[in-house]
PDB file of C-alpha atoms and ligand atoms in Angstrom:
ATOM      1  CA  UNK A   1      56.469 172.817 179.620  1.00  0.00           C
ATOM      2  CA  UNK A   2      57.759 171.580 176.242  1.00  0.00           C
ATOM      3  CA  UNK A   3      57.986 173.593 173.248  1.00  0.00           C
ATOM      4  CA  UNK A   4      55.100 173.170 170.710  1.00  0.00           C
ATOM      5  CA  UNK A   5      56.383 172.151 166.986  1.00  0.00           C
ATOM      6  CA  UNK A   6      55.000 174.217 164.530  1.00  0.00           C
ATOM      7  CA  UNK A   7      53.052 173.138 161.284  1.00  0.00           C
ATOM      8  CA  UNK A   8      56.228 173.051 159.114  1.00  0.00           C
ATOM      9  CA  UNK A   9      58.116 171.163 161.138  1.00  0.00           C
ATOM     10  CA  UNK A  10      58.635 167.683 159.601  1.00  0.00           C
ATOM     11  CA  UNK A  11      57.804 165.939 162.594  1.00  0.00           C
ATOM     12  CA  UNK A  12      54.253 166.696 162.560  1.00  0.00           C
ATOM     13  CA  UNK A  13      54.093 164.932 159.509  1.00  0.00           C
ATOM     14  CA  UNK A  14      55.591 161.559 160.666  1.00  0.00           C
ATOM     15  CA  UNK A  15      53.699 158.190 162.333  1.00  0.00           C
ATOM     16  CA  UNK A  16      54.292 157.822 165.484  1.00  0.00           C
ATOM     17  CA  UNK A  17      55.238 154.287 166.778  1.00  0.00           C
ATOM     18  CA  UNK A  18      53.521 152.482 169.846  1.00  0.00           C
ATOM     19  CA  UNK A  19      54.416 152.823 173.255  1.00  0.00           C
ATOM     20  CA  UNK A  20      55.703 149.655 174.068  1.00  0.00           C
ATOM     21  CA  UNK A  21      56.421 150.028 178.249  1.00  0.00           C
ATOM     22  CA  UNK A  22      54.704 152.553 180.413  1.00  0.00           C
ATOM     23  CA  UNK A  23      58.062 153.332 181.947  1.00  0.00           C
ATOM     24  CA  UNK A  24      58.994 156.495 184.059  1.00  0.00           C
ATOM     25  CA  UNK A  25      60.205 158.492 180.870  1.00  0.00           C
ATOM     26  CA  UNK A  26      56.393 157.949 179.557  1.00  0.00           C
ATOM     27  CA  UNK A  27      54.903 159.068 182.368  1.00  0.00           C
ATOM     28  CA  UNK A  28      57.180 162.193 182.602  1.00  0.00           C
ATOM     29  CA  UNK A  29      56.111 162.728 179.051  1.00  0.00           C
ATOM     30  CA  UNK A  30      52.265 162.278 179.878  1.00  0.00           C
ATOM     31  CA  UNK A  31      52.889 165.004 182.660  1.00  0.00           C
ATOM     32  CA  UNK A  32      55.005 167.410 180.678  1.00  0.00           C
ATOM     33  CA  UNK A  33      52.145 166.887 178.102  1.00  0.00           C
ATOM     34  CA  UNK A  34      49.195 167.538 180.481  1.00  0.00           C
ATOM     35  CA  UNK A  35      50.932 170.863 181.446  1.00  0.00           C
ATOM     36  CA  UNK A  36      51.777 172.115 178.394  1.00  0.00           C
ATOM     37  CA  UNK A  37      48.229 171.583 176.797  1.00  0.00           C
ATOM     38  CA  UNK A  38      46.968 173.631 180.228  1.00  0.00           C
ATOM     39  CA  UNK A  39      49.623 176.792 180.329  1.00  0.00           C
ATOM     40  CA  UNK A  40      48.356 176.863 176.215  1.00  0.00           C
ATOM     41  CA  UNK A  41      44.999 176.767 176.848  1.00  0.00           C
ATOM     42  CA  UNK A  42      44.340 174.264 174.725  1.00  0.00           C
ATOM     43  CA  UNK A  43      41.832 171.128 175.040  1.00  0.00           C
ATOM     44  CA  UNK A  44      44.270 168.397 173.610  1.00  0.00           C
ATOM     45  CA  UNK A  45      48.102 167.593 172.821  1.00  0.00           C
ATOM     46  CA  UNK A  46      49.481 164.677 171.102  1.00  0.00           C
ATOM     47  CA  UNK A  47      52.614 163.713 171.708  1.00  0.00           C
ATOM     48  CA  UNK A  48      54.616 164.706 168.089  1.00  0.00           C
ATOM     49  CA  UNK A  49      53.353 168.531 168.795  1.00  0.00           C
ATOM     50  CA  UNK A  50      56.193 168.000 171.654  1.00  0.00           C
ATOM     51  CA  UNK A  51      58.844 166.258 169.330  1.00  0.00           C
ATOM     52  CA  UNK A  52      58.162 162.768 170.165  1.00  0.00           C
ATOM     53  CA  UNK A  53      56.893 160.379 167.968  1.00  0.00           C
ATOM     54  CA  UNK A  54      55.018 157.792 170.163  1.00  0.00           C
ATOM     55  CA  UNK A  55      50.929 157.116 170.290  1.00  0.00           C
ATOM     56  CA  UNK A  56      50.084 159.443 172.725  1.00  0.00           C
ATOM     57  CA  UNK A  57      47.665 162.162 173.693  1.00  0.00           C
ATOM     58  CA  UNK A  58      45.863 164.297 176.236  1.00  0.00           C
ATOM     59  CA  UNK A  59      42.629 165.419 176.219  1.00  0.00           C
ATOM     60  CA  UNK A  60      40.370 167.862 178.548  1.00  0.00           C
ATOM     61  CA  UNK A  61      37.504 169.377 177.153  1.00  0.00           C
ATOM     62  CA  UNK A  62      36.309 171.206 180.538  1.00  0.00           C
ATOM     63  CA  UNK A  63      34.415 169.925 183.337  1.00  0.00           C
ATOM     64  CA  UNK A  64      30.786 170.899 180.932  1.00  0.00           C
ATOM     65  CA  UNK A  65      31.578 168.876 178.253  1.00  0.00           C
ATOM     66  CA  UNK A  66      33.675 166.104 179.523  1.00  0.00           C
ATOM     67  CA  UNK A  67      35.171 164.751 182.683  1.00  0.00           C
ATOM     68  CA  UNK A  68      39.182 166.029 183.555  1.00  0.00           C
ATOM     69  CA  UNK A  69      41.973 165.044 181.976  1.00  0.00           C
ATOM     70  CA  UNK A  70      42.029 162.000 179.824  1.00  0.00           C
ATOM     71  CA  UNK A  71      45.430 160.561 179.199  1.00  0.00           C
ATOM     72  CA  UNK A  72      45.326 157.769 176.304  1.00  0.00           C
ATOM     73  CA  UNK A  73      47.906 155.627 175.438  1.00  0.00           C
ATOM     74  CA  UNK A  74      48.290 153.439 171.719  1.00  0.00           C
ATOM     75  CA  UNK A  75      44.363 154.642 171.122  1.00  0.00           C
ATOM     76  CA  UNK A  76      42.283 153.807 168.291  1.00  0.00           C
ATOM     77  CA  UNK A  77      39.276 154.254 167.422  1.00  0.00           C
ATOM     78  CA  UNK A  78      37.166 151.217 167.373  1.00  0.00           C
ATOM     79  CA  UNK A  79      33.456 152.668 166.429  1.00  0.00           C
ATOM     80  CA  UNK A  80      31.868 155.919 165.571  1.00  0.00           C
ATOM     81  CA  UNK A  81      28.732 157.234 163.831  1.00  0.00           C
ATOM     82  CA  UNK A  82      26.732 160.146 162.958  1.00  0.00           C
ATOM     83  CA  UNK A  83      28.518 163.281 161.623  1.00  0.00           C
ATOM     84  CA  UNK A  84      29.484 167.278 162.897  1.00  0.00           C
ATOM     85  CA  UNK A  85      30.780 169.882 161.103  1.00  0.00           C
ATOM     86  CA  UNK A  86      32.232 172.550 162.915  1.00  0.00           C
ATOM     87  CA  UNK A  87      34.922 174.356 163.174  1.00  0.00           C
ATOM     88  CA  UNK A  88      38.673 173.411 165.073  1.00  0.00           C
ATOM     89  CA  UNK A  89      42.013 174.558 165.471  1.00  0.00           C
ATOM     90  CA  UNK A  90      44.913 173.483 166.551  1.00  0.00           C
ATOM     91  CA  UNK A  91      48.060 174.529 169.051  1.00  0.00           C
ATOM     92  CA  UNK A  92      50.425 173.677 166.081  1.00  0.00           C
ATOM     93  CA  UNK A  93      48.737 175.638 163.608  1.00  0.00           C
ATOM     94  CA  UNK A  94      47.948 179.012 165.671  1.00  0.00           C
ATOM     95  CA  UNK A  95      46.346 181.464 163.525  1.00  0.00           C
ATOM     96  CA  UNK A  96      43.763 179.622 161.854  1.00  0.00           C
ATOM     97  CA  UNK A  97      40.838 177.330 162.560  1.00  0.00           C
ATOM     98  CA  UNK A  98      39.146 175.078 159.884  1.00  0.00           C
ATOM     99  CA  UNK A  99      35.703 174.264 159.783  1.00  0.00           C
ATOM    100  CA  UNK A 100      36.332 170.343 159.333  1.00  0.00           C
ATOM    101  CA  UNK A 101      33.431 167.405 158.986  1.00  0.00           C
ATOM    102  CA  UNK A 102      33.974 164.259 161.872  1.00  0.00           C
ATOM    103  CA  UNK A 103      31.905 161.644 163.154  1.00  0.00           C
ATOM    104  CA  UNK A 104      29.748 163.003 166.004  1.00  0.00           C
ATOM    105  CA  UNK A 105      30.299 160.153 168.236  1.00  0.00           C
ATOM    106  CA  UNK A 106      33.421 157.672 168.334  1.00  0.00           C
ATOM    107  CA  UNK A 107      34.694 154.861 171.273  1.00  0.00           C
ATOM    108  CA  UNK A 108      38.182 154.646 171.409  1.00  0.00           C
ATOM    109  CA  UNK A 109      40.294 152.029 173.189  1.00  0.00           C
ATOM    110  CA  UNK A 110      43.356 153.199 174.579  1.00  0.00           C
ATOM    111  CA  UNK A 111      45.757 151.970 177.514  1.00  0.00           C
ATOM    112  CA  UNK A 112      45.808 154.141 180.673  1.00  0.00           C
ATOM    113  CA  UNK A 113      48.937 155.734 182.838  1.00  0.00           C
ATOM    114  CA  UNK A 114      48.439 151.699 184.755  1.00  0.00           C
ATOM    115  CA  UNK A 115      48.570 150.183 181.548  1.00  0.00           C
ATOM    116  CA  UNK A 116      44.953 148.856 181.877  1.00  0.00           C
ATOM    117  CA  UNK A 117      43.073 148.836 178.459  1.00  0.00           C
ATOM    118  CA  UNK A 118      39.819 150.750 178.421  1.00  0.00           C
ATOM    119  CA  UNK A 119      37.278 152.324 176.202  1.00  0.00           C
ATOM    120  CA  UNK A 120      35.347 155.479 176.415  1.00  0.00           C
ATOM    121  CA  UNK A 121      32.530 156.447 174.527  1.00  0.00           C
ATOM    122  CA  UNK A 122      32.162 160.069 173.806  1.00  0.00           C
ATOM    123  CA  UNK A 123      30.567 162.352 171.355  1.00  0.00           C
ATOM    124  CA  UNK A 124      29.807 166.159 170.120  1.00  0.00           C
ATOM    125  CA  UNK A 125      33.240 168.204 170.942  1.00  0.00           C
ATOM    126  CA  UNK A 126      34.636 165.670 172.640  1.00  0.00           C
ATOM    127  CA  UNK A 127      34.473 163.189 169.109  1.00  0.00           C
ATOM    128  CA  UNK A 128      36.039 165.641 167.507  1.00  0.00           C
ATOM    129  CA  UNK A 129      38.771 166.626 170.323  1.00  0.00           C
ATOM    130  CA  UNK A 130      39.873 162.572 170.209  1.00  0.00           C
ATOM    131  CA  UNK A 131      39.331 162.302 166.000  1.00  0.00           C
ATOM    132  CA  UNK A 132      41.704 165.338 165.690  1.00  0.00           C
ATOM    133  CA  UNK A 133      44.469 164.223 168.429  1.00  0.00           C
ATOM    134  CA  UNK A 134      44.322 160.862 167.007  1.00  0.00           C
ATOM    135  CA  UNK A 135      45.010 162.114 163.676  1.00  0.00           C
ATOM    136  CA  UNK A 136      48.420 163.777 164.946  1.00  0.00           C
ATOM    137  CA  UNK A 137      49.604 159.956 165.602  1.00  0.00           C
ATOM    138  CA  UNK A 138      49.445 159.627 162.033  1.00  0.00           C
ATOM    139  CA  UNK A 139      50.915 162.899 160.726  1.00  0.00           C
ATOM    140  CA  UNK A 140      47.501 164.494 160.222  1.00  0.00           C
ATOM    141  CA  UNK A 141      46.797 167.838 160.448  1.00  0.00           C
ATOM    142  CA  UNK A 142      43.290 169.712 160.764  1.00  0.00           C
ATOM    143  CA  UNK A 143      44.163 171.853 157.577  1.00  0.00           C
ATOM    144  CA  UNK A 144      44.493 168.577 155.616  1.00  0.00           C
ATOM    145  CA  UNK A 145      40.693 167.584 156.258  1.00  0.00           C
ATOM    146  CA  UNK A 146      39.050 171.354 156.667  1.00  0.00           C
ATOM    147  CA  UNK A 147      36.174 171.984 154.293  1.00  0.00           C
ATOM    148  CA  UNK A 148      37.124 176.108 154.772  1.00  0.00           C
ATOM    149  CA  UNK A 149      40.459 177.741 156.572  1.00  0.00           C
ATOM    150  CA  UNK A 150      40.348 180.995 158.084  1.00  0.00           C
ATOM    151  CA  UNK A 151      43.042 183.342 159.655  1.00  0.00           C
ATOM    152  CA  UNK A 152      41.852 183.241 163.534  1.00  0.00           C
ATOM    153  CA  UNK A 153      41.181 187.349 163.567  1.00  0.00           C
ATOM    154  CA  UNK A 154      38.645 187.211 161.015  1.00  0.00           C
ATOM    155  CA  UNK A 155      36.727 185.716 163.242  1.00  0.00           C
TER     156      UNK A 155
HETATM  157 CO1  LIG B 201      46.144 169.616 166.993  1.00  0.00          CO
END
């Protein structure tokens, strides 16, 4: 488990660089990351939420609406179409969700845990899971895009 950074916290705000080697201290990160997302129960975690400023994330959206973890490494998104608006939160920002407008499907190309290059085409939650980790690389935050904020208990 690593300790989730807080909206506030500079760091959140920052670009992360690319991951240059896949070397043992990446992977370590990958599967601190993958364990921290799951004992916070939520469906992604990019890697400055844990401090570190590199292009990473993890994503699981559940076994319905995708398939296991996904682990992506320097991803980008290379096409997407079509448009959702719905609402999302986020681990670093934990008492609100924002209803925020994405595309509804997106391929991104990332590197895997091997190194190997591959892209995935995904849409619906999913889109917006990899649209709103991949905006943490860049020192975006949900609130910055949402259409409408509310506190989570006013649900
Ligand atoms: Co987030």
């Amino acid at each position: 488990m690593r300790n989730i950074r807080i909206i506030g916290d500079d760091i959140l705000r920052k670009k992360s660089r690319p991951v240059e080697e896949i070397n043992a201290r990446i992977l370590t990160l990958l599967d601190d990351m993958r364990e921290t997302m799951y004992e916070s129960g939520g469906v992604g975690l990019a890697a400055p939420q844990v401090g570190i400023l590199r292009r990473i994330a993890v994503i699981d959206v559940g076994e319905e609406l995708g398939d296991g973890l996904l682990e992506l490494i320097n991803p980008e998104i290379i096409a997407s179409s079509g448009e959702q608006t719905e609402a999302e939160g986020c681990l670093s920002v934990p008492e609100y969700i924002g209803t925020v407008t994405r595309p509804e499907t997106v391929t991104v190309r990332a590197q895997n845990r091997e190194g190997e290059v591959f892209e995935k085409t995904v849409s619906g939650f999913f889109a917006r899971a990899v649209c709103h980790e991949l905006d943490h690389l860049d020192g975006v935050l949900f609130v910055d895009k949402a259409e409408e904020i509310q506190k989570r208990d006013e649900e």
